[in-house]
Short mmCIF file of C-alpha atoms and ligand atoms in Angstrom, two decimals:
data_model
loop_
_atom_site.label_atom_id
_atom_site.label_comp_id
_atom_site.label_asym_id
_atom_site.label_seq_id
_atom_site.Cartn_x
_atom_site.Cartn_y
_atom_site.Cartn_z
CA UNK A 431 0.00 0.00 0.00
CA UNK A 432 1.08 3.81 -0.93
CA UNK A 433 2.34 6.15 1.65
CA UNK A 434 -1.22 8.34 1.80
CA UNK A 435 -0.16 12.09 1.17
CA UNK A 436 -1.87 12.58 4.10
CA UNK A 437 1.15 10.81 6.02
CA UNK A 438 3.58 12.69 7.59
CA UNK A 439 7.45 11.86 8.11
CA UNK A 440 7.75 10.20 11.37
CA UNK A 441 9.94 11.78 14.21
CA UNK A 442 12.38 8.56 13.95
CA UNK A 443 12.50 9.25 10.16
CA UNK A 444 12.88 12.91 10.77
CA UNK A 445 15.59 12.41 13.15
CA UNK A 446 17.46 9.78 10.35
CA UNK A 447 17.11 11.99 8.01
CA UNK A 448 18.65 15.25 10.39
CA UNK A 449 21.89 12.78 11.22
CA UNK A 450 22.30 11.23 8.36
CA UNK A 451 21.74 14.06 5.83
CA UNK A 452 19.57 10.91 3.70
CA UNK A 453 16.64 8.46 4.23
CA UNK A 454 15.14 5.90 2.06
CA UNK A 455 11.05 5.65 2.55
CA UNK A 456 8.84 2.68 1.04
CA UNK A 457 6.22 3.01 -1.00
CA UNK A 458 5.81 6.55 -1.62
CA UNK A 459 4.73 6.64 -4.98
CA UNK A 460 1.89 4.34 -6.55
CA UNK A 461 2.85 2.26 -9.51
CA UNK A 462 0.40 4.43 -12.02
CA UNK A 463 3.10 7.39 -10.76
CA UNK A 464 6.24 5.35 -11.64
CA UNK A 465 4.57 4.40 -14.69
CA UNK A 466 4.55 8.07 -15.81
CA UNK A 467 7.93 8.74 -15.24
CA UNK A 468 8.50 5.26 -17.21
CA UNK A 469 6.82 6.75 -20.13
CA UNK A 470 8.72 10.26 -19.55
CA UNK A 471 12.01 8.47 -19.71
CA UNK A 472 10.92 6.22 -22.37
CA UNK A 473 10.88 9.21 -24.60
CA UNK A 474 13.61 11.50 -23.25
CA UNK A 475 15.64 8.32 -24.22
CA UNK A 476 13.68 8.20 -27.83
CA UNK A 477 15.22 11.44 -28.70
CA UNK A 478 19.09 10.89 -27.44
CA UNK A 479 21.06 12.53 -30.23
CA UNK A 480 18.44 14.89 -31.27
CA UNK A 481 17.32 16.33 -28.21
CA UNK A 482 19.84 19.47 -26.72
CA UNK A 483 19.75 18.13 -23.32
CA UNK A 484 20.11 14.34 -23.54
CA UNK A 485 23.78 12.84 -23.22
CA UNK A 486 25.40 9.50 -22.64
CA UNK A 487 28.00 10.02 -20.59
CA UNK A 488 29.07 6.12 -21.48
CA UNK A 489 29.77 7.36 -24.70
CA UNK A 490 31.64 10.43 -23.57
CA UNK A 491 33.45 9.08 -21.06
CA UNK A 492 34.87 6.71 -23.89
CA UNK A 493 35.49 9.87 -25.88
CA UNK A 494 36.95 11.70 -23.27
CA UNK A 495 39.91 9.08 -22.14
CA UNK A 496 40.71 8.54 -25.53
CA UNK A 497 42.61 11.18 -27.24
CA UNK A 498 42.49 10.65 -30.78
CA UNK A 499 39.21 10.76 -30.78
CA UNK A 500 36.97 14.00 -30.75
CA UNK A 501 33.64 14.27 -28.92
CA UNK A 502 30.57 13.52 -30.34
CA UNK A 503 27.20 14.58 -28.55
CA UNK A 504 25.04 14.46 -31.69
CA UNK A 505 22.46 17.71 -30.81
CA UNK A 506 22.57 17.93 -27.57
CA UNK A 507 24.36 21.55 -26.33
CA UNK A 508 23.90 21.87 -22.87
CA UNK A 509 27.46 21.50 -22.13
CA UNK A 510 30.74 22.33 -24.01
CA UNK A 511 31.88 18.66 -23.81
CA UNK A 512 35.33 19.10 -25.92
CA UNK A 513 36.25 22.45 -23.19
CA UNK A 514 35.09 19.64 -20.36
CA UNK A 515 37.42 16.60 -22.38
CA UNK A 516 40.45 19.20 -22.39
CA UNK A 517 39.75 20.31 -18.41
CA UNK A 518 39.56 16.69 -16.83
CA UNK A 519 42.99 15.67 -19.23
CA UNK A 520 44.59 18.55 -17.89
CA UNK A 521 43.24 17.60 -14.57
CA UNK A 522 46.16 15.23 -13.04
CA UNK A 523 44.14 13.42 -10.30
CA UNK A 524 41.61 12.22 -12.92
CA UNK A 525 41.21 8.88 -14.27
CA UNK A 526 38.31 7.10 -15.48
CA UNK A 527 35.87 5.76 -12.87
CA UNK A 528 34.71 2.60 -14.75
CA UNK A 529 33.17 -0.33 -12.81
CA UNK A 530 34.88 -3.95 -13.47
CA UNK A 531 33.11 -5.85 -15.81
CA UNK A 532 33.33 -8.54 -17.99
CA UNK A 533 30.65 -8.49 -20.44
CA UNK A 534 31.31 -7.53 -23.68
CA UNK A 535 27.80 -5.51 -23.94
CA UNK A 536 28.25 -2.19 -24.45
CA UNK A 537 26.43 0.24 -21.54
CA UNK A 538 24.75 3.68 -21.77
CA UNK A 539 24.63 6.18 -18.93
CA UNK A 540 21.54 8.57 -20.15
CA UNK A 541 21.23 11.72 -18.61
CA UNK A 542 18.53 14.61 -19.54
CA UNK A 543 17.05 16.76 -17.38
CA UNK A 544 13.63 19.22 -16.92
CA UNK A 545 10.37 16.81 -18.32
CA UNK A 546 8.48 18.16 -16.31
CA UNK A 547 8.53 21.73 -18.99
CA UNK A 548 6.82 19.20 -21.20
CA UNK A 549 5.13 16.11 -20.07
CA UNK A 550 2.32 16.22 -17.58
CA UNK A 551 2.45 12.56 -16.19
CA UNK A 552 5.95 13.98 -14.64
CA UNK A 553 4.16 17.06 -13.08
CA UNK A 554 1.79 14.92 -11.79
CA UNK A 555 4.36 13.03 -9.99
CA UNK A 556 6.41 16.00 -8.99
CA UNK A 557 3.39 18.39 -8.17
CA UNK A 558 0.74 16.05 -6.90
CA UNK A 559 2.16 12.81 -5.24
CA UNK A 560 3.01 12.07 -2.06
CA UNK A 561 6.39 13.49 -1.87
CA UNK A 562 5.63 17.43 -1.89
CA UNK A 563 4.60 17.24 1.43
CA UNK A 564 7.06 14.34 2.62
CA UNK A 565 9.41 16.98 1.53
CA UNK A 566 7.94 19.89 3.09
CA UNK A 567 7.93 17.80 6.48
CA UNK A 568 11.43 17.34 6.20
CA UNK A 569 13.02 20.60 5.32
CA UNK A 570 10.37 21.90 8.16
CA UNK A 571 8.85 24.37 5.15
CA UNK A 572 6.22 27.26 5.31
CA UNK A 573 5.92 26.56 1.68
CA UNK A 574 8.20 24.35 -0.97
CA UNK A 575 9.49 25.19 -4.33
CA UNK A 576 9.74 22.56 -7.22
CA UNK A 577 13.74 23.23 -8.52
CA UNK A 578 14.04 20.63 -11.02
CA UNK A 579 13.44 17.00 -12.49
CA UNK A 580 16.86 15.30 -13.75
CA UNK A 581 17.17 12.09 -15.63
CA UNK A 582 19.74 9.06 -15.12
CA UNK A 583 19.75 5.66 -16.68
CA UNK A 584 22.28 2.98 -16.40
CA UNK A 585 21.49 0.22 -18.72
CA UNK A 586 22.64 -3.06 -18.25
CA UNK A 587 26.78 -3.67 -18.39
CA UNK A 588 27.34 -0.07 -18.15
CA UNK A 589 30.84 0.93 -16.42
CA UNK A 590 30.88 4.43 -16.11
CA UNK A 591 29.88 5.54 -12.29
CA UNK A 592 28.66 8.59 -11.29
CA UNK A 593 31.53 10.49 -9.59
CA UNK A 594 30.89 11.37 -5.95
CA UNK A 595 29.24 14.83 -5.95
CA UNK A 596 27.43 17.24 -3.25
CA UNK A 597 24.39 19.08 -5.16
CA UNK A 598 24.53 22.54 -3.57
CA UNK A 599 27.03 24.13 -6.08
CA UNK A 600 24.83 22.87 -9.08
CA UNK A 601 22.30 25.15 -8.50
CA UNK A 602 21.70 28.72 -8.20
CA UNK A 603 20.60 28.86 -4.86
CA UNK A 604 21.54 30.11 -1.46
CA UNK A 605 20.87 28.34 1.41
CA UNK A 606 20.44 24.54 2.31
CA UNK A 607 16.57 24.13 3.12
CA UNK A 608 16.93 21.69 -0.15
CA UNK A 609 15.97 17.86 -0.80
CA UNK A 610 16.99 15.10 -3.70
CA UNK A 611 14.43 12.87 -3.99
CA UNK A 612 15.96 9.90 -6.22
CA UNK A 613 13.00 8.03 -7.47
CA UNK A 614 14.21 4.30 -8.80
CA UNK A 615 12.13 3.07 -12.04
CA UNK A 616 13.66 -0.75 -11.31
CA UNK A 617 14.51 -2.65 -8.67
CA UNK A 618 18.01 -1.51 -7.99
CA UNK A 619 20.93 -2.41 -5.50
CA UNK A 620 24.63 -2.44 -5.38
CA UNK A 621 24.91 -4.56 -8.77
CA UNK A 622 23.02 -2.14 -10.91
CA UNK A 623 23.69 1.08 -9.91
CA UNK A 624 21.75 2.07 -6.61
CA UNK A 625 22.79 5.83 -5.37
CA UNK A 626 25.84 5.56 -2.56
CA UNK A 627 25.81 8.32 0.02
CA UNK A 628 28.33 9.52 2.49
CA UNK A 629 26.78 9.71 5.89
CA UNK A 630 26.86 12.74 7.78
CA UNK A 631 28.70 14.67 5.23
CA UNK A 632 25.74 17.35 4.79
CA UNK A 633 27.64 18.23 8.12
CA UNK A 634 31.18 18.42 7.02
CA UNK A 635 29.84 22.40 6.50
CA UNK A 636 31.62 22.68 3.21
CA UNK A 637 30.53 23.61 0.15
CA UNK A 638 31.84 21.49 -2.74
CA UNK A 639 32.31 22.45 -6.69
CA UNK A 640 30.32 20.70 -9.28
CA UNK A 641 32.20 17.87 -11.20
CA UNK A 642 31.91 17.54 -14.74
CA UNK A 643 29.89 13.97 -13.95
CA UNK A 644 32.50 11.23 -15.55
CA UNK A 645 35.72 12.05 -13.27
CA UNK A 646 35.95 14.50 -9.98
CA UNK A 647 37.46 17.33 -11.62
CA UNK A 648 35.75 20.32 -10.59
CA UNK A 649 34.21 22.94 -12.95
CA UNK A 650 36.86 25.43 -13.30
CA UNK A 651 34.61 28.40 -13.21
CA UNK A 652 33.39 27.48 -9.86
CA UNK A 653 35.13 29.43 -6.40
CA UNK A 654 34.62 26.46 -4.50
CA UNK A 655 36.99 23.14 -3.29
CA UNK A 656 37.32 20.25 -4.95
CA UNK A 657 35.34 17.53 -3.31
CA UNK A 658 37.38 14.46 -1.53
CA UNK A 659 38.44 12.03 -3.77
CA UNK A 660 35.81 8.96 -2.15
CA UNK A 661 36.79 6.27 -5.47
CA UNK A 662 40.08 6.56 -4.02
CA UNK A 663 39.30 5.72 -0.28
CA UNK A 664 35.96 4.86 -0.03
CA UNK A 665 36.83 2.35 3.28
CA UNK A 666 37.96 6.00 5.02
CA UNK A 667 34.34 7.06 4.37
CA UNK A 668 30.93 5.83 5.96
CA UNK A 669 28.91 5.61 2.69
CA UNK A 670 25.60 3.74 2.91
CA UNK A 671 23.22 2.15 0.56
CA UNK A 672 20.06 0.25 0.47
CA UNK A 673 18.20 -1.69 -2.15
CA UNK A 674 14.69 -0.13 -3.57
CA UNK A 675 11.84 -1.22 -5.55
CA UNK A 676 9.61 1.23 -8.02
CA UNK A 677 7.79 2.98 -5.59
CA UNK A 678 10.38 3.51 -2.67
CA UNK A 679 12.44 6.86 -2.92
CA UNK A 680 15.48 7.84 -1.45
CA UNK A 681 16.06 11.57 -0.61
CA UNK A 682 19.07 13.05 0.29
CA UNK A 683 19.80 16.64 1.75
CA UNK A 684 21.38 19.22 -0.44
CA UNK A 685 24.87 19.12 1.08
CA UNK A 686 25.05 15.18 1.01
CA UNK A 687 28.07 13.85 -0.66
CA UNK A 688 26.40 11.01 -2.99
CA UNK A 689 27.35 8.90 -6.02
CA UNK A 690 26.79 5.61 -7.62
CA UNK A 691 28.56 2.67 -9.25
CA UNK A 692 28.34 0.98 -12.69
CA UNK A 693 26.05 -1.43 -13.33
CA UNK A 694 27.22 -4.68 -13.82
CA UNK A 695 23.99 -6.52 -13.39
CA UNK A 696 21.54 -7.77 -16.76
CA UNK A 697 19.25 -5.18 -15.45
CA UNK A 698 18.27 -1.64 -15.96
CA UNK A 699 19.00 1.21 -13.60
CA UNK A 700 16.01 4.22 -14.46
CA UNK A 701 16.03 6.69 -12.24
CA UNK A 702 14.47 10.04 -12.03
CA UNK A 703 15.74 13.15 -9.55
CA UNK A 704 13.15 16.00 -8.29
CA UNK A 705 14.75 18.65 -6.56
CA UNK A 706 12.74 20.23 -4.10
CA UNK A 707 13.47 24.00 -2.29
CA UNK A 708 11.88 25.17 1.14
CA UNK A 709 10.88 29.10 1.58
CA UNK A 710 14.53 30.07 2.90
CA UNK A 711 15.96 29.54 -0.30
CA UNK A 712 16.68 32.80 -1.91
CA UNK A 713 17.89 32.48 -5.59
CA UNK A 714 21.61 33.25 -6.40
CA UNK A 715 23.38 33.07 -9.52
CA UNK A 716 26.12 31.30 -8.31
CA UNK A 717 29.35 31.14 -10.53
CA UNK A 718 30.09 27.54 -11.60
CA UNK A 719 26.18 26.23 -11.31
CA UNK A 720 24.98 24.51 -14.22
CA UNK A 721 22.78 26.97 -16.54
CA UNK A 722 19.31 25.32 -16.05
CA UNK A 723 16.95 25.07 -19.33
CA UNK A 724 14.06 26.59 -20.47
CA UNK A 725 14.47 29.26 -17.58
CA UNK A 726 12.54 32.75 -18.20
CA UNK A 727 12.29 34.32 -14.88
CA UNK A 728 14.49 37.57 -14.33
CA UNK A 729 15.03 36.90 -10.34
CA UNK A 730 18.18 38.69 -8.81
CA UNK A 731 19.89 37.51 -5.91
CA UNK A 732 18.03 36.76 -2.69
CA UNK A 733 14.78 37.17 -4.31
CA UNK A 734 12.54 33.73 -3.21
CA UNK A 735 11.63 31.72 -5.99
CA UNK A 736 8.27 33.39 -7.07
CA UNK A 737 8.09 32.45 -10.55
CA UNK A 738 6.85 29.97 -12.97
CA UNK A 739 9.61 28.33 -13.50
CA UNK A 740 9.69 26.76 -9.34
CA UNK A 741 6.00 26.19 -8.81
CA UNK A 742 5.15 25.95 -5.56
CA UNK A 743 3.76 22.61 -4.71
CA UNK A 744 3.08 22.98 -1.05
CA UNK A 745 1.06 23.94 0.31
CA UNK A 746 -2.33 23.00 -1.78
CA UNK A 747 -4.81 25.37 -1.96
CA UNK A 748 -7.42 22.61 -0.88
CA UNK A 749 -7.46 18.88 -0.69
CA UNK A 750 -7.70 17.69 -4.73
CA UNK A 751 -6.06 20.11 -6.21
CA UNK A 752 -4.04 19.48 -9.45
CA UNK A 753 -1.19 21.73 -9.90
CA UNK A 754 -0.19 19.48 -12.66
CA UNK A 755 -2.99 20.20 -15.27
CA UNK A 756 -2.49 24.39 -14.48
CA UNK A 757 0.48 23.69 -15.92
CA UNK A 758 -0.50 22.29 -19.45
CA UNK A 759 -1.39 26.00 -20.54
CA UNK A 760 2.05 27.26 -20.27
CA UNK A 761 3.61 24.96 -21.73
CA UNK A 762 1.22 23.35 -24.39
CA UNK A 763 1.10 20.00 -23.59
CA UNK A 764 -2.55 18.73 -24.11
CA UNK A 765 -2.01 15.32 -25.22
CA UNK A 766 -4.09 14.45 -21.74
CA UNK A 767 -1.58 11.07 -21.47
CA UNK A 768 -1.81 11.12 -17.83
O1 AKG B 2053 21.56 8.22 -10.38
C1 AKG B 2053 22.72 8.61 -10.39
O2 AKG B 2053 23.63 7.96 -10.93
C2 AKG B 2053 23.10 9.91 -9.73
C3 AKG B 2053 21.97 10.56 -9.01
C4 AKG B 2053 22.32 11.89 -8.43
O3 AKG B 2053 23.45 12.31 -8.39
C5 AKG B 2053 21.23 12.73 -7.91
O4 AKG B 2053 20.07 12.33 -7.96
O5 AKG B 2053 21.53 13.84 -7.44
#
C-alpha cells in the first residue's frame, strides 16, 4: 500500500534523516506514478542525439579518455563537452571511474534533465504525489518550491559511475533548506547502480564544486573546493546504501556527498531526480552552477523563488487540487496522457 499524502514523516524518520543528511522511505509513490515517469524516460531516451539536453555520458566518457578521438554529442548543447574533455585531461588526479566488468555488452549512462517543462504525467508526480509534502515535512517548510526534475539511466553492463558529488554548487541557490528525492524506475541495489551516500557529510559544512559527472574534476569556473576524492578511499568514508523497488524513494539533503557505481547486473537502472526547495531559499546566480533550461524568470539575488519556472507545490490550496494540469497552458502540452 502507498504512503497516503496525508502521512507525515515520522519523528524517527525525521531524526534519520537530520543525522544522516539521507533516508530511504517505502512506498511513496503508486505504480500508475512510476509508470509516468517510465513513459517520460521512455521518450527522453527516444530522442538521445536529437534532443539538446540528452547525453550519454558512457559514450563520452569513452570519448573523453581517448585522445584521438573527438567528442561527439550528436544535438545535444547543454554543455561544451570538448572544453570539459580538455579540463579533466589537464586535470592530473583524474582517471576514469569505470566499474569492473566482464561483459562484452556495451552500456549507456543517459542523462537529460527538466520533463516536467513538457510532459504532464511527470508534473503529476512531482506536483501532486506524495512526496511534496514528505518533503515539506522534512526541510520543516512554510511553503516548498519545485527546482528541477533530472534524468539518469544505467542500462545493463554499463561501467561508467557517477563520480561522488554534493548538489549545492549545481544550482543557483543560497541556502540549504533543499531535498533530492531519487526516485528508482527498477529494482536496484549495489549490482546495478543504486545511489551511494556519504553519511553525515551534509555536516562536514563545506561547500563542494560541481564535477563535470564522468571524473571529480571540478568545474573550473566554480570558487569552490574540490570535493574528496571517495573512489580513491571509499573504506575511510561511511557511505551507505540500500536496495529499492519502483515505488520507494530515497532523498538526500542538499549538502550530502552522494554517487553511484556501474552497473554490472543484466538489469536496468532508471532513475528520475526532483529537486525540491523550502521558503529560505533565496535564488543566487552562483558562478560555476549549471545553466538550467528553459528558464525565463528575471530573479536577482536573494529574491525567493516566485516564478513559474519553481511552482510551488506545497502547500495545496485545498485537498484535490491538481497543480499538474495548471500547468498544461504554459507549456502546451494537451495530449491528456496522464
Ligand atoms: O543516479 C545517479 O547515478 C546519480 C543521481 C544523483 O546524483 C542525484 O540524484 O543527485
Amino acid at each position: 500500500m502507498s504512503r497516503s499524502v496525508r502521512d507525515r514523516i515520522s519523528d524517527a524518520e525525521q531524526s534519520a534523516f537530520d543525522r544522516d543528511g539521507v533516508i530511504c522511505l517505502r512506498n511513496v509513490l503508486t505504480m500508475d506514478e512510476v509508470d509516468h515517469l517510465r513513459h517520460a524516460v521512455a521518450g527522453q531516451m527516444s530522442r538521445l542525439g536529437h534532443s539538446p539536453t540528452g547525453y550519454d555520458f558512457e559514450a563520452l566518457a569513452g570519448q573523453v579518455w581517448d585522445q584521438g578521438r573527438s567528442v561527439d554529442t550528436g544535438e545535444a548543447d547543454r554543455f561544451d563537452m570538448q572544453a570539459m574533455k580538455a579540463l579533466i585531461r589537464s586535470d592530473a588526479a583524474a582517471r576514469p571511474l569505470l566499474e569492473a566488468d566482464p561483459s562484452a555488452e556495451t552500456g549507456l549512462f543517459f542523462y537529460d534533465v527538466a520533463a516536467w517543462r513538457h510532459d504532464r504525467g511527470v508534473r503529476k508526480v512531482a506536483f501532486d504525489s506524495a512526496l511534496p509534502q514528505i518533503a515539506a515535512s522534512l526541510l520543516d517548510a512554510r511553503y516548498l518550491n519545485f527546482w528541477e526534475d533530472t534524468t539518469f539511466v544505467k542500462a545493463p553492463h554499463t561501467r561508467q559511475k557517477t563520480a561522488f558529488h554534493q548538489d549545492l554548487a549545481y544550482f543557483q541557490i543560497e541556502g540549504d533548506q533543499c531535498v533530492i528525492v531519487w526516485i528508482p524506475l527498477d529494482a536496484a541495489s549495489l549490482d546495478n547502480g543504486v545511489t551511494q551516500y556519504v553519511r553525515g557529510s551534509h555536516k562536514w559544512g563545506q561547500v563542494f564544486a560541481p564535477n563535470v559527472f564522468v571524473s571529480q574534476t571540478p568545474f573550473q569556473s566554480s570558487p569552490e573546493g574540490r570535493c574528496p576524492d571517495i573512489e580513491l578511499a571509499p573504506e575511510d568514508y561511511d557511505i551507505v546504501s540500500v536496495a529499492v523497488e519502483p515505488g520507494d524513494v530515497i532523498i538526500h539533503h542538499v549538502m550530502t556527498v552522494h554517487g553511484a557505481g556501474g552497473n554490472r547486473s543484466d538489469t536496468w537502472r532508471r532513475a528520475v531526480s526532483f529537486r525540491y526547495c523550502g521558503d529560505q531559499v533565496r535564488y543566487l546566480d552562483r558562478k560555476g552552477a549549471i545553466a538550467q533550461v528553459g528558464v525565463t524568470h528575471d530573479l536577482s539575488d536573494g529574491d525567493r523563488l516566485f516564478s513559474a519556472d519553481y511552482p510551488i507545490v506545497w502547500p495545496k490550496p485545498w485537498p484535490g487540487f491538481c497543480l499538474a494540469e495548471a500547468f498544461d497552458v504554459l507549456d502546451g502540452d494537451r495530449t491528456g496522457k496522464a
